[in-house]
Coordinates of C-alpha atoms and ligand atoms in Angstrom, one line a residue:
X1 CA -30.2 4.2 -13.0
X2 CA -27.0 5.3 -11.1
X3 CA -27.0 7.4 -7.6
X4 CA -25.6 10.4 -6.1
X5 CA -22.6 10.1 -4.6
X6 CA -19.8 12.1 -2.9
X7 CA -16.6 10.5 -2.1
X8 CA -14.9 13.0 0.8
X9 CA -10.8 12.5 0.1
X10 CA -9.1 11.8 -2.8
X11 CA -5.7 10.0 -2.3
X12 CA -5.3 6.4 -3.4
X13 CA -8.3 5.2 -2.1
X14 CA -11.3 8.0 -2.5
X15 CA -10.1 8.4 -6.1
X16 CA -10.4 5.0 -7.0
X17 CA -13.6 4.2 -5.5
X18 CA -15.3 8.1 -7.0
X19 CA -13.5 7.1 -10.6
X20 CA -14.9 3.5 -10.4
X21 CA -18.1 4.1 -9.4
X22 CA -18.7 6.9 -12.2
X23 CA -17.4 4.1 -14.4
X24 CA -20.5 1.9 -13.1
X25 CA -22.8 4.4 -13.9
X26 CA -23.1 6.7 -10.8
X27 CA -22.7 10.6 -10.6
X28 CA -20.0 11.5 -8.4
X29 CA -18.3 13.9 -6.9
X30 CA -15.4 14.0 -5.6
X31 CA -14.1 16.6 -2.4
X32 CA -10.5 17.2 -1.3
X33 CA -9.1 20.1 0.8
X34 CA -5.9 20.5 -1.6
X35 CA -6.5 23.2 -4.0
X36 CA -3.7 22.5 -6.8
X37 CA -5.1 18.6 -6.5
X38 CA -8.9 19.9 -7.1
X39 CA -8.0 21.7 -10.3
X40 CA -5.3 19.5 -11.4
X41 CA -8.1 16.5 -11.2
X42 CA -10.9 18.5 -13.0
X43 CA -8.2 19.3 -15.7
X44 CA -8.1 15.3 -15.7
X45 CA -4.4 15.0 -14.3
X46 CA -4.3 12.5 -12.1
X47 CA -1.5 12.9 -9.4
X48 CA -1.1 9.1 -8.3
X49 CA 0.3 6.3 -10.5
X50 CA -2.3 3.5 -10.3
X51 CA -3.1 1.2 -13.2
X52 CA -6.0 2.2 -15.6
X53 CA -7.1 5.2 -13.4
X54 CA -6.0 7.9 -15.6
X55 CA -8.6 6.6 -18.9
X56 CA -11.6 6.3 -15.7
X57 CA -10.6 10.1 -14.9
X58 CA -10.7 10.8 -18.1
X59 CA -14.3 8.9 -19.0
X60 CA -15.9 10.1 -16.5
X61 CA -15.0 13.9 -16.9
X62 CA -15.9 13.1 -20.5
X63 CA -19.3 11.2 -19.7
X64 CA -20.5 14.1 -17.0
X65 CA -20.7 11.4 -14.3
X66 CA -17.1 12.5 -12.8
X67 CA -16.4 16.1 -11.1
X68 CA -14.1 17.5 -8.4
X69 CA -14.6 20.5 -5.8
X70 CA -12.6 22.0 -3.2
X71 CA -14.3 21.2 -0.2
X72 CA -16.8 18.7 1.6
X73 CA -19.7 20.4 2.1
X74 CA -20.1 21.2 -1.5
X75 CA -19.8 18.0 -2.5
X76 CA -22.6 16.3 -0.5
X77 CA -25.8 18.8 -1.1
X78 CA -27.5 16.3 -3.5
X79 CA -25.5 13.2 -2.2
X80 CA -27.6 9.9 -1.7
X81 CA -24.5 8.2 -0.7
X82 CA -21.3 9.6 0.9
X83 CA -18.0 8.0 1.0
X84 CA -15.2 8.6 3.6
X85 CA -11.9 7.9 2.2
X86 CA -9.7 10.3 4.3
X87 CA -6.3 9.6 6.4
X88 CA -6.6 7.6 9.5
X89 CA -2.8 7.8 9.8
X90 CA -1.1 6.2 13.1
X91 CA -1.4 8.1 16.1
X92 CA 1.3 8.6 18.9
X93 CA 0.6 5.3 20.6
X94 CA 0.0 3.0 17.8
X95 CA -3.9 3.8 17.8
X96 CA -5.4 5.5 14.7
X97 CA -5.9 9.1 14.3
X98 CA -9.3 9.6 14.1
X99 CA -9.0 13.4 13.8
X100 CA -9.9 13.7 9.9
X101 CA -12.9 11.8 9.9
X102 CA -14.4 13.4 12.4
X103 CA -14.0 16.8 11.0
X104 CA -15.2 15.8 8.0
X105 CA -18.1 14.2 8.9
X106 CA -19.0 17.5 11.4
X107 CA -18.4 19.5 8.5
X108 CA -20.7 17.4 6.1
X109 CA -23.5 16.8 9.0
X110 CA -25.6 19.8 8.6
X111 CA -25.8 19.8 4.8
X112 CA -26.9 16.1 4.3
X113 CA -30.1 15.0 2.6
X114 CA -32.2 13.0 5.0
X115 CA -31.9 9.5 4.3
X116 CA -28.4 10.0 3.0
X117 CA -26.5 7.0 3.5
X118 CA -22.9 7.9 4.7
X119 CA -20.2 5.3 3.7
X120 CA -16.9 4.4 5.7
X121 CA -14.2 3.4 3.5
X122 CA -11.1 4.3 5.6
X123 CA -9.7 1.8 8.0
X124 CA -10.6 3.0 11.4
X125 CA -10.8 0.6 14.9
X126 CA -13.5 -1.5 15.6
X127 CA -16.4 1.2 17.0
X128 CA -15.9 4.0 15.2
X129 CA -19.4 3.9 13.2
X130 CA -20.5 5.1 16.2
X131 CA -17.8 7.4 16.0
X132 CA -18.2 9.6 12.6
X133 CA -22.8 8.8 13.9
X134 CA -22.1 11.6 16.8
X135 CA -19.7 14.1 14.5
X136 CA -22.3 14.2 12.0
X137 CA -25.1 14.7 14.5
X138 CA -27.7 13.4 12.3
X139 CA -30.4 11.2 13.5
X140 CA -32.1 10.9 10.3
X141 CA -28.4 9.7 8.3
X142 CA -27.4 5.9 8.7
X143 CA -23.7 5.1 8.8
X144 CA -22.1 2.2 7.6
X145 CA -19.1 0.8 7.1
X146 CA -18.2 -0.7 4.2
X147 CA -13.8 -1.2 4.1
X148 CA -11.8 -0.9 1.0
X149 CA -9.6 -4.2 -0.1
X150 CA -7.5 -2.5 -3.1
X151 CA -4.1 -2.7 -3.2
X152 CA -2.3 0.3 -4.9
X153 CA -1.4 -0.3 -8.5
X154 CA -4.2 -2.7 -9.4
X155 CA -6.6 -0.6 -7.2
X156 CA -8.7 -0.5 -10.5
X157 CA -8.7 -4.1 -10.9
X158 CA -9.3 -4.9 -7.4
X159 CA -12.6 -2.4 -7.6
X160 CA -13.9 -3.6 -10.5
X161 CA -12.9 -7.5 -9.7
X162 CA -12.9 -7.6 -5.7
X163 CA -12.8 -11.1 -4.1
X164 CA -16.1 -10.0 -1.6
X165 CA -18.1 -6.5 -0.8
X166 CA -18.4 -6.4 2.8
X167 CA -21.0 -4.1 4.1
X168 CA -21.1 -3.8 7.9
X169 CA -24.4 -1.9 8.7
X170 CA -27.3 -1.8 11.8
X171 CA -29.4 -0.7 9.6
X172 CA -29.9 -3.4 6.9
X173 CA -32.8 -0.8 4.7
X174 CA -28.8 1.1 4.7
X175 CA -27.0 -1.7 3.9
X176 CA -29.2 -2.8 1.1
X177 CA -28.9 0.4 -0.4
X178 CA -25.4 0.5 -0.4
X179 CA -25.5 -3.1 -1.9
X180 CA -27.2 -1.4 -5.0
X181 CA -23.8 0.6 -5.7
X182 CA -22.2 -2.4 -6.6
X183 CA -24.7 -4.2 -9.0
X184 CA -22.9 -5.9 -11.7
X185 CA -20.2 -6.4 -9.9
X186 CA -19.1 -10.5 -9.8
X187 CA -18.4 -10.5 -6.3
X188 CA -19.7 -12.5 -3.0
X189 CA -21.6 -9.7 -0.3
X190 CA -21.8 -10.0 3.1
X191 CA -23.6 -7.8 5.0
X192 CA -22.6 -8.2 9.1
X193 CA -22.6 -5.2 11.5
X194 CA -20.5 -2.6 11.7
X195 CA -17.9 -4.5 14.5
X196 CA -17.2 -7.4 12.2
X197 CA -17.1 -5.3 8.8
X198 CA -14.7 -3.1 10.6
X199 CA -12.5 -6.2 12.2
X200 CA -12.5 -7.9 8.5
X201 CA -10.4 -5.1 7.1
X202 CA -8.1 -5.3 10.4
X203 CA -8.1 -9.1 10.4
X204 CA -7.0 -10.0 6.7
X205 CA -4.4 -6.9 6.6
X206 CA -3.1 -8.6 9.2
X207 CA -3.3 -12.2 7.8
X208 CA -1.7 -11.0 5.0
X209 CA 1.0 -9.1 6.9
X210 CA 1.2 -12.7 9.2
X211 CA 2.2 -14.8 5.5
X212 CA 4.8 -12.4 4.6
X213 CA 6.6 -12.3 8.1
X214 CA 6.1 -16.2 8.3
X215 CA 8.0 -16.7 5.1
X216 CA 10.8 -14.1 5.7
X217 CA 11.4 -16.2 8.8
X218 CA 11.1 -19.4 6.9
X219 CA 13.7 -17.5 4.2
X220 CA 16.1 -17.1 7.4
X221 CA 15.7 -20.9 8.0
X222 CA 16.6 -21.5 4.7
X223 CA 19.8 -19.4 4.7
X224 CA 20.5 -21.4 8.3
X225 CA 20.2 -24.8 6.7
X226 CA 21.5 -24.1 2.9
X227 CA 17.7 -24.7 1.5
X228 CA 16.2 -22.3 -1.4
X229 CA 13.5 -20.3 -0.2
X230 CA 11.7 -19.9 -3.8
X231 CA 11.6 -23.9 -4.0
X232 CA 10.0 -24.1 -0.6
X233 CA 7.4 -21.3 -1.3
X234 CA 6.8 -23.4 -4.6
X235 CA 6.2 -26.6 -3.2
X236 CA 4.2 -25.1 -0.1
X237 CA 1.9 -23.4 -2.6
X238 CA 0.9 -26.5 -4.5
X239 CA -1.2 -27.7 -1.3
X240 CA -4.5 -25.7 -2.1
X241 CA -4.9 -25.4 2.1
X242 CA -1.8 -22.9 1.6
X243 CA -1.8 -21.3 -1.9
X244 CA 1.4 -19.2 -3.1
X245 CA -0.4 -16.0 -2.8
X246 CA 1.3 -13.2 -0.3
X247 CA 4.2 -15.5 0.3
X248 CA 7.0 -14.1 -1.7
X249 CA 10.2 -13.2 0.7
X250 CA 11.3 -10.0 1.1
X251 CA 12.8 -6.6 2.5
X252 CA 9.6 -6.4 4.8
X253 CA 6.3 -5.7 3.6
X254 CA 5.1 -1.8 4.4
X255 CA 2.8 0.7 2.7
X256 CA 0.3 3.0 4.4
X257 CA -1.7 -0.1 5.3
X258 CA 0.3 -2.7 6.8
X259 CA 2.2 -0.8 9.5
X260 CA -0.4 1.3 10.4
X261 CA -3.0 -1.3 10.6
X262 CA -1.0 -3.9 12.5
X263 CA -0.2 -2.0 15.1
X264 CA -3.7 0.0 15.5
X265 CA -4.9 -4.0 15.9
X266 CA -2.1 -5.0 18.5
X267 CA -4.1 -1.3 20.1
X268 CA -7.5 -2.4 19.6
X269 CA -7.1 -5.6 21.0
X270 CA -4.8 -4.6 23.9
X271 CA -7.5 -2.1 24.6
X272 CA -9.9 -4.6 24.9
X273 CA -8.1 -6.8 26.9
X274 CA -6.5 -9.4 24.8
X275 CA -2.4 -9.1 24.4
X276 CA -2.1 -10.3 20.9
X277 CA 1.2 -11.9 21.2
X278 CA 1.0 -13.4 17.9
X279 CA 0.4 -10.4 16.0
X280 CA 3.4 -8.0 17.8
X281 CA 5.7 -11.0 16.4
X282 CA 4.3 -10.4 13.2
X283 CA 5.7 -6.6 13.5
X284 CA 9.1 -7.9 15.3
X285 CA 10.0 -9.9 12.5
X286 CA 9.0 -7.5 10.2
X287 CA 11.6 -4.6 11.9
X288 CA 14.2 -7.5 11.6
X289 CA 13.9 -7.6 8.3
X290 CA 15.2 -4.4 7.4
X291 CA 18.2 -4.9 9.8
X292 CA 18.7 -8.3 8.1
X293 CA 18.8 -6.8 4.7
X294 CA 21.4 -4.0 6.2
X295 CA 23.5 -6.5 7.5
X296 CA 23.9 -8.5 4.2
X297 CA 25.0 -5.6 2.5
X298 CA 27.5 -5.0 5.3
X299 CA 28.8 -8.4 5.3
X300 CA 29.2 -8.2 1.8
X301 CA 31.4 -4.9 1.6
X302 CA 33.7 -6.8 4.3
X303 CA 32.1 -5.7 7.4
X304 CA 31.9 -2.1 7.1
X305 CA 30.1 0.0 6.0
X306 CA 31.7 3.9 6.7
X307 CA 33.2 5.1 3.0
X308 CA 31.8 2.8 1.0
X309 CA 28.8 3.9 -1.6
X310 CA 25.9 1.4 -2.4
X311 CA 23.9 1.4 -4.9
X312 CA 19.8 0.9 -4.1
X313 CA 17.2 -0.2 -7.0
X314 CA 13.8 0.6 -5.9
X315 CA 12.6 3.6 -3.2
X316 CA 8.4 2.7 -2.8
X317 CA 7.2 0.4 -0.6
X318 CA 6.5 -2.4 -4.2
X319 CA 6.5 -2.3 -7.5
X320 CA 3.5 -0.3 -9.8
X321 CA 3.8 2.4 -7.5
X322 CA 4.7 5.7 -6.4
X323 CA 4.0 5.7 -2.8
X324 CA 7.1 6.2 -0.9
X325 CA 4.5 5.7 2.6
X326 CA 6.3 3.3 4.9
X327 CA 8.7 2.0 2.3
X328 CA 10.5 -1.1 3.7
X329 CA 13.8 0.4 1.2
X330 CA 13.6 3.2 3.0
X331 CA 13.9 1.7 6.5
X332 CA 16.8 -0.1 5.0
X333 CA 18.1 2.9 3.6
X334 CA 18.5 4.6 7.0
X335 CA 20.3 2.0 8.3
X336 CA 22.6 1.7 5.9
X337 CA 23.1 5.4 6.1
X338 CA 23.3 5.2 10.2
X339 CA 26.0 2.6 9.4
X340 CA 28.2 5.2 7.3
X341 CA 27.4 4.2 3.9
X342 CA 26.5 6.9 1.1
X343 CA 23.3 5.9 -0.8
X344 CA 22.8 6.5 -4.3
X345 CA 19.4 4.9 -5.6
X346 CA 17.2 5.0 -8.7
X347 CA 13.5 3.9 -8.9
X348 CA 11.3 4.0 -12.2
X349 CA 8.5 6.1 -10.2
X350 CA 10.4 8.5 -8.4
X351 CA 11.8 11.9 -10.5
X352 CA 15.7 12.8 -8.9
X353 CA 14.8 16.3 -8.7
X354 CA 10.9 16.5 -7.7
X355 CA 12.7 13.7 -5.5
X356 CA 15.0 16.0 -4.2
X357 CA 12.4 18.5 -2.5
X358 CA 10.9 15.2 -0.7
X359 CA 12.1 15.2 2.9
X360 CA 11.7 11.4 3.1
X361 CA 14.1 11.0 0.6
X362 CA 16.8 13.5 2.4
X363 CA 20.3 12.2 2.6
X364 CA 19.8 10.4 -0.5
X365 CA 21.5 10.8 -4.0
X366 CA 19.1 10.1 -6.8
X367 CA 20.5 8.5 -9.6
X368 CA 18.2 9.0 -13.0
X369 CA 18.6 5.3 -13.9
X370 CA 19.7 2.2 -12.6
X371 CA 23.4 2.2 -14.3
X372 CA 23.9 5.9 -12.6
X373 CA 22.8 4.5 -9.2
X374 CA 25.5 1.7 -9.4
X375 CA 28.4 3.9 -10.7
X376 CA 31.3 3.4 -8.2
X377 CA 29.0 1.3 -5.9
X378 CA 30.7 -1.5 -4.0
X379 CA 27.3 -3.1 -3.6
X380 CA 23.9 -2.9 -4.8
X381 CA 20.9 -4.1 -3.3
X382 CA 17.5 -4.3 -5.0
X383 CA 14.7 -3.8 -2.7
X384 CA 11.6 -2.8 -4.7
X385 CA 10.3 -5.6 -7.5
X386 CA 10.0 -3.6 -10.5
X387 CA 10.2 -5.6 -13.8
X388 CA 12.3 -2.7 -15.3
X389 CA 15.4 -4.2 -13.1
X390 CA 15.3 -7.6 -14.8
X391 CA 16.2 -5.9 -18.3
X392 CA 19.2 -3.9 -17.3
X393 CA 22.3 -4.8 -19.5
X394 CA 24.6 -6.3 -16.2
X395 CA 27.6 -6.0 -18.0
X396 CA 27.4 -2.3 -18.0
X397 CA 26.3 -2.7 -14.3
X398 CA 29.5 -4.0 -13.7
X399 CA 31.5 -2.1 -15.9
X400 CA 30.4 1.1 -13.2
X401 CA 30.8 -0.7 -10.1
X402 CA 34.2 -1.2 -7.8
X403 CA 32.9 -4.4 -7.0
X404 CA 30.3 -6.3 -8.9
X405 CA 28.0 -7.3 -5.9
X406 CA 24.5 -7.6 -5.4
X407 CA 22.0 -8.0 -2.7
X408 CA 18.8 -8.8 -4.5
X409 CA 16.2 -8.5 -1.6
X410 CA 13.3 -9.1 -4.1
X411 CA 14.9 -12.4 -5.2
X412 CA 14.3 -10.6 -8.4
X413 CA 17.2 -10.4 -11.1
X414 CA 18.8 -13.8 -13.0
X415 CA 21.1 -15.3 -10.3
X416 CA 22.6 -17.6 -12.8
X417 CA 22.9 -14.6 -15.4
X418 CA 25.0 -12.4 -12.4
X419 CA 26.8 -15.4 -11.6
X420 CA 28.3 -16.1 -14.9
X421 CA 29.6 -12.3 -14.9
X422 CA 31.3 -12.8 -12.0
X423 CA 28.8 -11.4 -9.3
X424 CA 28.9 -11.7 -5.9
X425 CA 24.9 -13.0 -5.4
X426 CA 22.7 -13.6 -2.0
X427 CA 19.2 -12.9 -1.8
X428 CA 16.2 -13.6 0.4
X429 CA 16.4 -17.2 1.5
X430 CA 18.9 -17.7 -1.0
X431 CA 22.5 -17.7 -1.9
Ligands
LIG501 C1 -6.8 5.5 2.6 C2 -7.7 5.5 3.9 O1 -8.3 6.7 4.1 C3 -7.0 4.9 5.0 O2 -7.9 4.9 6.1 C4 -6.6 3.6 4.6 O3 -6.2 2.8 5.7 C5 -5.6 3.7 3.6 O4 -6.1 4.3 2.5 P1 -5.3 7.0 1.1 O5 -6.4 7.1 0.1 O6 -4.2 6.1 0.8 O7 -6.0 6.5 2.5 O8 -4.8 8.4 1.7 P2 -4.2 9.6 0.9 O9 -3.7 9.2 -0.4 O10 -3.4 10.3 1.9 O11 -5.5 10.5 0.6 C6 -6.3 11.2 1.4 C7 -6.9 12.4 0.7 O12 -7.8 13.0 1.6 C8 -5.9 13.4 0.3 O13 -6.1 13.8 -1.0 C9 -6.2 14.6 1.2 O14 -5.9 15.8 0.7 C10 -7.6 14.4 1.5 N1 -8.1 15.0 2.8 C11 -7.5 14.8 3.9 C12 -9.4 15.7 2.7 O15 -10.0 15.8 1.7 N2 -9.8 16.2 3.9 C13 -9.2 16.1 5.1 O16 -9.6 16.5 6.1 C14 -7.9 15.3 5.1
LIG502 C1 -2.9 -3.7 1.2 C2 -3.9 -4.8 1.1 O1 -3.4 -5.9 0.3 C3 -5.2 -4.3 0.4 O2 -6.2 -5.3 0.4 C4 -5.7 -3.0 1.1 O3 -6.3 -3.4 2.4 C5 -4.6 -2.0 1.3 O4 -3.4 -2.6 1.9 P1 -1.1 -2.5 -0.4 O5 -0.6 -1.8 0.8 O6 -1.4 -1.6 -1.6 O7 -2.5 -3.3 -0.1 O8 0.0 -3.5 -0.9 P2 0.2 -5.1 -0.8 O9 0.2 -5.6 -2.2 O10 -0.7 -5.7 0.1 O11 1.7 -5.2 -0.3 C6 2.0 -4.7 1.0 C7 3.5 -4.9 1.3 O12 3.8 -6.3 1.4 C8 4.4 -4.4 0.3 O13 5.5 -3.8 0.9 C9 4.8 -5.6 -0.5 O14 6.0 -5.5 -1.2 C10 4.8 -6.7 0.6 N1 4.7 -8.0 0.0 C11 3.5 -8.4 -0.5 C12 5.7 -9.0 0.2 O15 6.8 -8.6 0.7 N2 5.5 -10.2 -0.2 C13 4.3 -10.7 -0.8 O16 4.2 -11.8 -1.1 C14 3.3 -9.7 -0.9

């Protein structure tokens, strides 16, 4: 027997979790303030690219179990369960923005069942249960908090398959509840309070972030000392303590989680009285990055940069995606552009004339595919992973550049293939 549920948001997370649960069996719906999103979404089009969502969209409009309305409070009228997924973008100082949340959970509060369970999904500091408990101004509503690990473009995967539910409640009739949603699923639950649920989501982001930045550093070792980054991942990953996982090199990692969330945990924990020293490196190396990435390509072109046109594979912020939020290429991009250079990129996900309208993308020219983004390019640097790059014909890629030169920041593309055509090579940790 499946529940009521209303999922409040849907962006990249709210869709997800509402498309997944009708997929387990629940009736959901699904609330969002845009209009054009609300009727695009009940016509089934789905405005993200995520793997598998569009055929979930589609079953459960099919099935019954899936609608959309413009709005929270008509979403939540029959609503057992009631999932938060909106923004909890960065505020001025670092700290989150808890602005959204609380106006939808004032708007919501008055037109809740009692008993309704209301569900925290987006990442918000340490406390804030207590938080969206006084905006709805319920007594008879328990909160709880219950954080999202799915990363975008196998969001669908990670719901379906996650590695743990975390359920972080004071009320554990709530939490058990909650629980129920996620019968079936093969996955280990812990149910903790509401502090630790909330500092799990904070503390593996962070983890996760700490890995990247540790082997980007480790890649700038290796350039130091002439080793290969890729063979030192390799043989770090064989010792199980380790693993491989979340230590590829890079341009910097970046999305609308990482950023945000390391630097609203430097805030909670500065608040709170600890100077997390450890973690603020994590972010300085990470800003590095995208200098380091701009220098290469500098040194490359013989040291400057003003005139000269580069070539940029890949504008989101990884592979599988169209999410432009935070996108390390595009911090490289604006340095490179600071420095003089024009830009002409192509990615797989982004269109060169919706593209156009997009103000992160200003100062840009979009190229419609990857041989057009290197025509008369003295250098090209790859900074988003997308398979597509691998099969691109590099004599023709050569044929349209002044200077067949490449900066593969993904450690992506066949150096021995470039080399043997006469490119100039050096990626991430290696040359
Ligand atoms: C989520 C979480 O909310 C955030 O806390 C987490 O850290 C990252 O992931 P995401 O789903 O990626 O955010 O956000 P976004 O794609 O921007 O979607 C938010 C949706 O909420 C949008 O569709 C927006 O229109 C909607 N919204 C926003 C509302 O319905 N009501 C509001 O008041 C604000
Ligand atoms: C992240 C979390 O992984 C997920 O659990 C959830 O909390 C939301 O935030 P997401 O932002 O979608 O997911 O992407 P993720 O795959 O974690 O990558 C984040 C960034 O790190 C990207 O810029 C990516 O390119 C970079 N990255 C990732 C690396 O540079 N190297 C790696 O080995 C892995």
């Amino acid at each position: 027997m499946g529940s009521n549920v209303a999922v409040i948001g849907t962006g990249y997370v709210g869709l997800t979790t509402g498309a997944c649960l009708a997929h387990l069996g629940h009736r959901v719906v699904c609330a969002d303030v845009v209009v054009d999103k609300v009727e695009a979404l009940s016509r089934g089009e789905v405005p993200i690219l995520e793997a598998g969502l569009d055929e979930l969209v589609h079953e459960g409009i099919h099935s019954g179990l899936l609608s959309f309305v413009l709005g929270a409070a008509p979403a939540v009228a029959d609503a057992e369960f009631v999932y938060l997924c909106v923004p909890t973008p960065q505020g001025e100082d670092g700290s989150a923005d808890l602005s959204y949340i609380q106006a939808a959970a004032s708007e919501i509060g008055p037109h809740l069942q009692p008993d309704t369970v209301v569900i925290n999904k987006s990442t918000v500091p340490v406390g804030s249960t207590r938080v969206v408990e006084q905006a709805l101004g319920r007594s008879d509503v328990a909160v709880v908090s219950n954080p999202e690990f799915l990363r975008e473009g196998s969001a669908v995967h990670d719901f379906l398959h996650p590695d743990r539910v975390v359920i972080g409640a004071d009320d554990q009739s709530a939490a058990i509840r909650v629980a129920g949603l996620y019968l079936g699923l093969p996955a280990p639950l812990q149910v903790t309070d509401p502090a630790s649920a909330e500092t799990i989501k904070y503390a593996s982001n962070a983890f996760l972030a700490t890995k990247i930045s540790f082997v980007n550093a480790i890649a700038a070792v290796c350039e130091a000392v002439g080793a290969d980054v890729n063979d030192v991942v390799l043989g770090m990953g064989y010792d199980k303590r380790i693993g491989d996982a979340f230590l590829r090199p890079g341009p910097g990692w970046g999305g609308s989680c990482f950023p945000k969330d390391s630097r609203a945990l430097v805030r909670i924990a500065e608040d709170a009285g600890y100077d997390f020293d450890l973690l603020k490196g994590v972010i300085t190396v990470n800003d590095d990055q995208f200098e380091r990435v701009a220098d290469k390509v500098q040194r490359m072109v013989g040291g400057d940069l003003s005139g000269t046109t580069v070539a940029v594979w890949g504008l989101t912020f990884k592979a599988r995606t169209d999410d432009l939020r935070d996108s390390p290429s595009l911090q490289v991009i604006r340095r490179l552009l600071a420095r003089g250079a024009t830009v002409q990129a192509f990615d797989p996900a982004v269109d060169p004339v919706e593209g156009s309208h997009d103000s992160r993308l200003a100062g840009i020219e979009l190229a419609a595919d990857a041989y057009g983004a290197a025509q008369g390019a003295a250098a090209l640097v790859v900074l988003t992973e997308w398979d597509d790059f691998r099969w691109v014909d590099l004599d023709k890629v050569a044929e349209a550049m002044t200077h067949p030169r490449v900066v593969d920041a993904r450690n992506l593309l066949d150096r021995a293939a470039l080399h043997r055509r006469g490119f100039e090579y050096e990626g991430i940790g290696r040359s």
